[in-house]
Amino acid sequence: MGEALEWYPFQIDENKLPAIADFSALNHTLNPADQLFAKDGHFFRVGPDHLPRTRDDQRVRLFGINLSDAANFPREEDAPVIARRLRALGFNAVRLHHLDSVLSDSDEQPLGILTTGAFPSFNQTALHRLRVFMDALKEEGLYVNLNLHVGYTFRYAVDQLTPLPPGASMPFASHPLHLFEPRMIALQVEYTQQLLRRLQLNNDPVLALVEINNESSLTGAWQRKQLDQLPGEYERILQQHWQHWLVRQHGSLAQACSLWRSCDLPKQGALLVKSTENAVLAHGEGWLGRMKYFLYRVLNRLGWQVPDILEPGLELHQAGAGRRVLDFVRFLIEMDKQYVDTLRNTVHAEVGGLVPVTGTQAYFGGLLNIDAQREMDYVDEHFYVDHYDFPHQSWDSHDWRIRDQSVLREGWNGLLSRAFYRDVRKPFVISEFNQAYPNRQSAEIIPVMTAVAGTQDWDGLFFFQYGDGKTWNALPDSFGLTGMTGQLVHVGMSAAMFRYFQIPVLRERKILSVPMEKRQMLGALGEGVSSPGYLDYLEKHEQVSSQQVLTRQISVDFSLPFQGNAGTGLATGKNQGPEGRENQQGDNAVIKNEKFLRYNAELHHLQVITPYSAVFAGTTASRMIVTQDMPFLPVFGGRHYGVMTLMSRDASPLVTSRRVLLSLSGATTGSQPGEMPQRPKELIPYAGDRMWWTLEPDLPHTRQISGARDATGPVWTERIAASFFYPSSAKHLIVYPLDGDGNRLAAVPDRDVAVVKGGFSVSLHQSSPWFELIFSGLR
């Protein structure tokens, strides 16, 4: 793999976090004053008067964690333990995900909230455990984000639905059939009503957010060609909806045909528009348009420069085949809107109108979701780096691969581009993000997401996910956080940085305008699936690129009429911190010229320095000179990669603090099962292809392609050696490595903590990912 990693065994007992790494004090028991609502593009508590939109409203950011399947239903005696553990890690929200994905009749260990009976039949044990768990979360100051339709796959016979053709099977989660089949929608309304009533969530402040539908929309399904071959009667149902829409829109099918200058009538009616027909929008009709589109795609695929004559246009088609495609896109938008509006109204009828509700994630439909979800209360999105790839069978535990990529390298532009889906009028949430095991750079994802979200003033981050609720084993397990030592040691500090606005929000704001006709054209073209992409459009027409996310707070005002660049502007203003206080931390001397966030595009590293905390993630040069001009900028040994976070733990700025927590980590891995002496499990090329990586097979199954993604203990952590300058006026500094229980180990030798002008030169190379720094005396 190029570099040999040096490992040491290390595992954190999350039930025994030391005081310096325990962030429980960030939370308080939720009460009616903590009821959340959306206002002015952010989330707020109603405050002591219990009334929204009054002077005592208090700004809130959500730093959350996902729970899935069985993890939503811990035993009653375990519920307060898990809630306290999440509180100590700094979380103030839990996303209840995949409640509906597994049908479970078990009273002993329910895996889902539904039984095998006709939908919706509820597992009473699961309901009881979930309500007990919500009470425990509320006691520890954690909100819940309740997810409705995630993984339930409707059964046409049991649920009395429109039948499928012989031999056809219902797609996973019934995507996208559940969005337009009337019986499925009616059942989802009933499920929502019953779930909210049985959990007694009316006016309960623990309920912060509701997501209607995970990763699915009709517009997104059309972009992904999922509507091109609908099964049997389902195609006819959608076609009927389409024809009814055309009559309402144009007066009759004949008038629609006349406008399109073509028609499928009278024998077949107005057929559904295939996703491939969007080519006419970019290059026109006829053989010339098809030829231009073919050449355009070939040149793009080869990475060659595209002549201007082949560049697709974005002019709105008022007639002809292009108008037919746009009409179909508008129809899908309206169908999506009817679906999410129906479910949102159902939620508000059951729990009150304050609870913020969203439809689905922005990427699943892209700009077309803006109009479909215009009545939704916030914008939600997902972001993954190096997600698993399954070459042969989905979710095969012994045949999978990753690229071993970095969010600071391959994933950087993708992360920054999320900013361009933020609606200036609504809160913005990333409800899933991860860089999963065994990615060797996985330690970076939480602090890097915190840094970008903090500077952009986003409103919620939810890591995916906590762990396997069947066993609660603290071991690496695909997306699980528990057992991932390299990630865990940065969680509490990241939570404090984000929730308490320690990272200053960028003062300059760039508010973009993407008018309806342009977003419909871009969405119809696939936003990069067929091209031109959304970011290409912004760069050409708004003179903005993803790199500006590092210097300006980005949002889009989708309500503005199109005025060319007149809709783009810069705005400045004071940033509101928690509880309505102005965030004045940017005036501290540690931050100069607003360069509190620095990204090195050559070395692919990110540095953030605030008065009370600091972050460094990524690759360093092998011989960087550590000086006073570069405080907290480390030089890493080994493969010259690592993640370092620091935070004052006595409410004083870093330069005057007497007690500081420092975390230093890299990769995390499990052990190779069945081998003695125990050793770290290795990442190996996938089937001899060094473009892809997987874990070595488990013993004795050496003929399998990959090892399991659920690790065997003990857990191993990469040893990171780091040298850096710490600015301080103290005379003495003692650095204590901490063990897995948070106890102090032998202090770092004096030779590695040297007094220099303006502070200390520190070198760390101990077998621990976290350290306690104790300062004393004044110079």
PDB file of C-alpha atoms in Angstrom, residues 558-672:
ATOM      1  CA  PHE A 558     -34.985  30.391  -4.981  1.00  0.00           C
ATOM      2  CA  SER A 559     -37.819  32.910  -4.629  1.00  0.00           C
ATOM      3  CA  LEU A 560     -36.049  35.652  -6.574  1.00  0.00           C
ATOM      4  CA  PRO A 561     -37.156  36.342 -10.153  1.00  0.00           C
ATOM      5  CA  PHE A 562     -34.479  35.940 -12.772  1.00  0.00           C
ATOM      6  CA  GLN A 563     -32.439  39.142 -13.098  1.00  0.00           C
ATOM      7  CA  GLY A 564     -29.178  37.839 -14.458  1.00  0.00           C
ATOM      8  CA  ASN A 565     -26.400  38.623 -12.015  1.00  0.00           C
ATOM      9  CA  ALA A 566     -28.555  41.224 -10.306  1.00  0.00           C
ATOM     10  CA  GLY A 567     -29.838  38.409  -8.135  1.00  0.00           C
ATOM     11  CA  THR A 568     -26.361  37.775  -6.786  1.00  0.00           C
ATOM     12  CA  GLY A 569     -24.906  39.880  -4.086  1.00  0.00           C
ATOM     13  CA  LEU A 570     -22.822  40.104  -0.968  1.00  0.00           C
ATOM     14  CA  ALA A 571     -24.283  40.757   2.410  1.00  0.00           C
ATOM     15  CA  THR A 572     -22.648  41.190   5.770  1.00  0.00           C
ATOM     16  CA  GLY A 573     -24.078  40.908   9.215  1.00  0.00           C
ATOM     17  CA  LYS A 574     -23.434  39.817  12.770  1.00  0.00           C
ATOM     18  CA  ASN A 575     -23.606  36.098  13.356  1.00  0.00           C
ATOM     19  CA  GLN A 576     -25.977  34.955  16.070  1.00  0.00           C
ATOM     20  CA  GLY A 577     -24.535  32.398  18.439  1.00  0.00           C
ATOM     21  CA  PRO A 578     -26.442  30.110  20.804  1.00  0.00           C
ATOM     22  CA  GLU A 579     -29.259  31.580  22.870  1.00  0.00           C
ATOM     23  CA  GLY A 580     -29.391  34.650  20.633  1.00  0.00           C
ATOM     24  CA  ARG A 581     -26.020  36.021  21.687  1.00  0.00           C
ATOM     25  CA  GLU A 582     -23.805  37.615  19.094  1.00  0.00           C
ATOM     26  CA  ASN A 583     -20.776  35.531  18.276  1.00  0.00           C
ATOM     27  CA  GLN A 584     -17.894  37.839  19.100  1.00  0.00           C
ATOM     28  CA  GLN A 585     -15.153  35.206  19.346  1.00  0.00           C
ATOM     29  CA  GLY A 586     -13.668  36.266  16.026  1.00  0.00           C
ATOM     30  CA  ASP A 587     -12.100  39.300  17.701  1.00  0.00           C
ATOM     31  CA  ASN A 588      -9.573  37.190  19.599  1.00  0.00           C
ATOM     32  CA  ALA A 589      -5.934  37.662  18.665  1.00  0.00           C
ATOM     33  CA  VAL A 590      -5.561  34.022  17.642  1.00  0.00           C
ATOM     34  CA  ILE A 591      -7.614  34.797  14.535  1.00  0.00           C
ATOM     35  CA  LYS A 592      -5.989  37.213  12.140  1.00  0.00           C
ATOM     36  CA  ASN A 593      -7.511  38.568   8.938  1.00  0.00           C
ATOM     37  CA  GLU A 594     -10.331  36.023   9.197  1.00  0.00           C
ATOM     38  CA  LYS A 595      -7.896  33.284   8.176  1.00  0.00           C
ATOM     39  CA  PHE A 596      -9.251  30.961  10.824  1.00  0.00           C
ATOM     40  CA  LEU A 597      -9.873  28.347   8.124  1.00  0.00           C
ATOM     41  CA  ARG A 598      -7.093  27.392   5.718  1.00  0.00           C
ATOM     42  CA  TYR A 599      -7.163  24.692   3.070  1.00  0.00           C
ATOM     43  CA  ASN A 600      -3.962  23.608   1.347  1.00  0.00           C
ATOM     44  CA  ALA A 601      -4.927  22.381  -2.121  1.00  0.00           C
ATOM     45  CA  GLU A 602      -1.449  20.978  -2.782  1.00  0.00           C
ATOM     46  CA  LEU A 603      -1.096  18.884   0.363  1.00  0.00           C
ATOM     47  CA  HIS A 604      -4.853  18.416   0.862  1.00  0.00           C
ATOM     48  CA  HIS A 605      -5.040  19.468   4.458  1.00  0.00           C
ATOM     49  CA  LEU A 606      -7.396  21.695   6.434  1.00  0.00           C
ATOM     50  CA  GLN A 607      -6.554  23.835   9.443  1.00  0.00           C
ATOM     51  CA  VAL A 608      -8.998  25.699  11.683  1.00  0.00           C
ATOM     52  CA  ILE A 609      -7.895  27.902  14.582  1.00  0.00           C
ATOM     53  CA  THR A 610     -10.427  29.512  16.891  1.00  0.00           C
ATOM     54  CA  PRO A 611      -9.899  31.136  20.292  1.00  0.00           C
ATOM     55  CA  TYR A 612     -10.980  27.998  22.149  1.00  0.00           C
ATOM     56  CA  SER A 613     -10.188  25.166  19.747  1.00  0.00           C
ATOM     57  CA  ALA A 614      -8.064  24.068  16.807  1.00  0.00           C
ATOM     58  CA  VAL A 615      -8.298  21.413  14.112  1.00  0.00           C
ATOM     59  CA  PHE A 616      -5.774  20.023  11.687  1.00  0.00           C
ATOM     60  CA  ALA A 617      -6.610  17.199   9.307  1.00  0.00           C
ATOM     61  CA  GLY A 618      -4.760  15.815   6.329  1.00  0.00           C
ATOM     62  CA  THR A 619      -1.244  15.448   4.986  1.00  0.00           C
ATOM     63  CA  THR A 620       1.769  17.463   6.047  1.00  0.00           C
ATOM     64  CA  ALA A 621       5.051  17.936   4.266  1.00  0.00           C
ATOM     65  CA  SER A 622       7.819  15.853   5.794  1.00  0.00           C
ATOM     66  CA  ARG A 623       9.959  18.830   6.837  1.00  0.00           C
ATOM     67  CA  MET A 624       7.649  21.734   7.534  1.00  0.00           C
ATOM     68  CA  ILE A 625       9.219  24.292   9.861  1.00  0.00           C
ATOM     69  CA  VAL A 626       7.106  24.706  12.981  1.00  0.00           C
ATOM     70  CA  THR A 627       7.222  28.355  14.131  1.00  0.00           C
ATOM     71  CA  GLN A 628       5.201  30.881  16.114  1.00  0.00           C
ATOM     72  CA  ASP A 629       3.669  32.078  12.854  1.00  0.00           C
ATOM     73  CA  MET A 630       2.037  28.661  12.469  1.00  0.00           C
ATOM     74  CA  PRO A 631       0.484  27.785  15.831  1.00  0.00           C
ATOM     75  CA  PHE A 632      -0.949  24.297  16.164  1.00  0.00           C
ATOM     76  CA  LEU A 633       0.281  23.367  12.673  1.00  0.00           C
ATOM     77  CA  PRO A 634       1.707  19.850  13.116  1.00  0.00           C
ATOM     78  CA  VAL A 635       4.306  17.858  11.280  1.00  0.00           C
ATOM     79  CA  PHE A 636       3.272  14.212  11.156  1.00  0.00           C
ATOM     80  CA  GLY A 637       5.658  11.280  10.978  1.00  0.00           C
ATOM     81  CA  GLY A 638       5.027   7.919   9.335  1.00  0.00           C
ATOM     82  CA  ARG A 639       2.849   8.426   6.260  1.00  0.00           C
ATOM     83  CA  HIS A 640       2.660  12.169   7.121  1.00  0.00           C
ATOM     84  CA  TYR A 641      -1.082  11.956   7.617  1.00  0.00           C
ATOM     85  CA  GLY A 642      -3.192  12.488  10.721  1.00  0.00           C
ATOM     86  CA  VAL A 643      -5.990  14.372  12.469  1.00  0.00           C
ATOM     87  CA  MET A 644      -5.385  16.580  15.502  1.00  0.00           C
ATOM     88  CA  THR A 645      -7.976  18.508  17.520  1.00  0.00           C
ATOM     89  CA  LEU A 646      -7.467  20.666  20.609  1.00  0.00           C
ATOM     90  CA  MET A 647      -9.926  22.365  22.932  1.00  0.00           C
ATOM     91  CA  SER A 648      -9.687  24.425  26.073  1.00  0.00           C
ATOM     92  CA  ARG A 649     -11.519  22.729  28.937  1.00  0.00           C
ATOM     93  CA  ASP A 650     -11.503  25.563  31.465  1.00  0.00           C
ATOM     94  CA  ALA A 651     -13.470  28.190  29.500  1.00  0.00           C
ATOM     95  CA  SER A 652     -10.302  30.174  28.769  1.00  0.00           C
ATOM     96  CA  PRO A 653      -8.846  30.762  25.302  1.00  0.00           C
ATOM     97  CA  LEU A 654      -6.224  28.248  24.194  1.00  0.00           C
ATOM     98  CA  VAL A 655      -3.383  30.729  24.663  1.00  0.00           C
ATOM     99  CA  THR A 656      -4.223  31.243  28.361  1.00  0.00           C
ATOM    100  CA  SER A 657      -5.906  27.926  29.193  1.00  0.00           C
ATOM    101  CA  ARG A 658      -4.564  25.795  32.036  1.00  0.00           C
ATOM    102  CA  ARG A 659      -6.249  22.586  30.871  1.00  0.00           C
ATOM    103  CA  VAL A 660      -6.540  21.409  27.268  1.00  0.00           C
ATOM    104  CA  LEU A 661      -7.745  18.204  25.620  1.00  0.00           C
ATOM    105  CA  LEU A 662      -5.789  17.070  22.565  1.00  0.00           C
ATOM    106  CA  SER A 663      -6.736  14.188  20.279  1.00  0.00           C
ATOM    107  CA  LEU A 664      -4.409  12.686  17.700  1.00  0.00           C
ATOM    108  CA  SER A 665      -5.454   9.817  15.451  1.00  0.00           C
ATOM    109  CA  GLY A 666      -5.445   8.185  12.054  1.00  0.00           C
ATOM    110  CA  ALA A 667      -6.697   4.811  10.874  1.00  0.00           C
ATOM    111  CA  THR A 668      -8.607   2.235  12.928  1.00  0.00           C
ATOM    112  CA  THR A 669      -8.898  -1.493  12.263  1.00  0.00           C
ATOM    113  CA  GLY A 670      -9.961  -4.724  13.914  1.00  0.00           C
ATOM    114  CA  SER A 671      -8.003  -7.930  14.386  1.00  0.00           C
ATOM    115  CA  GLN A 672      -7.532 -10.864  12.023  1.00  0.00           C
TER     116      GLN A 672
END
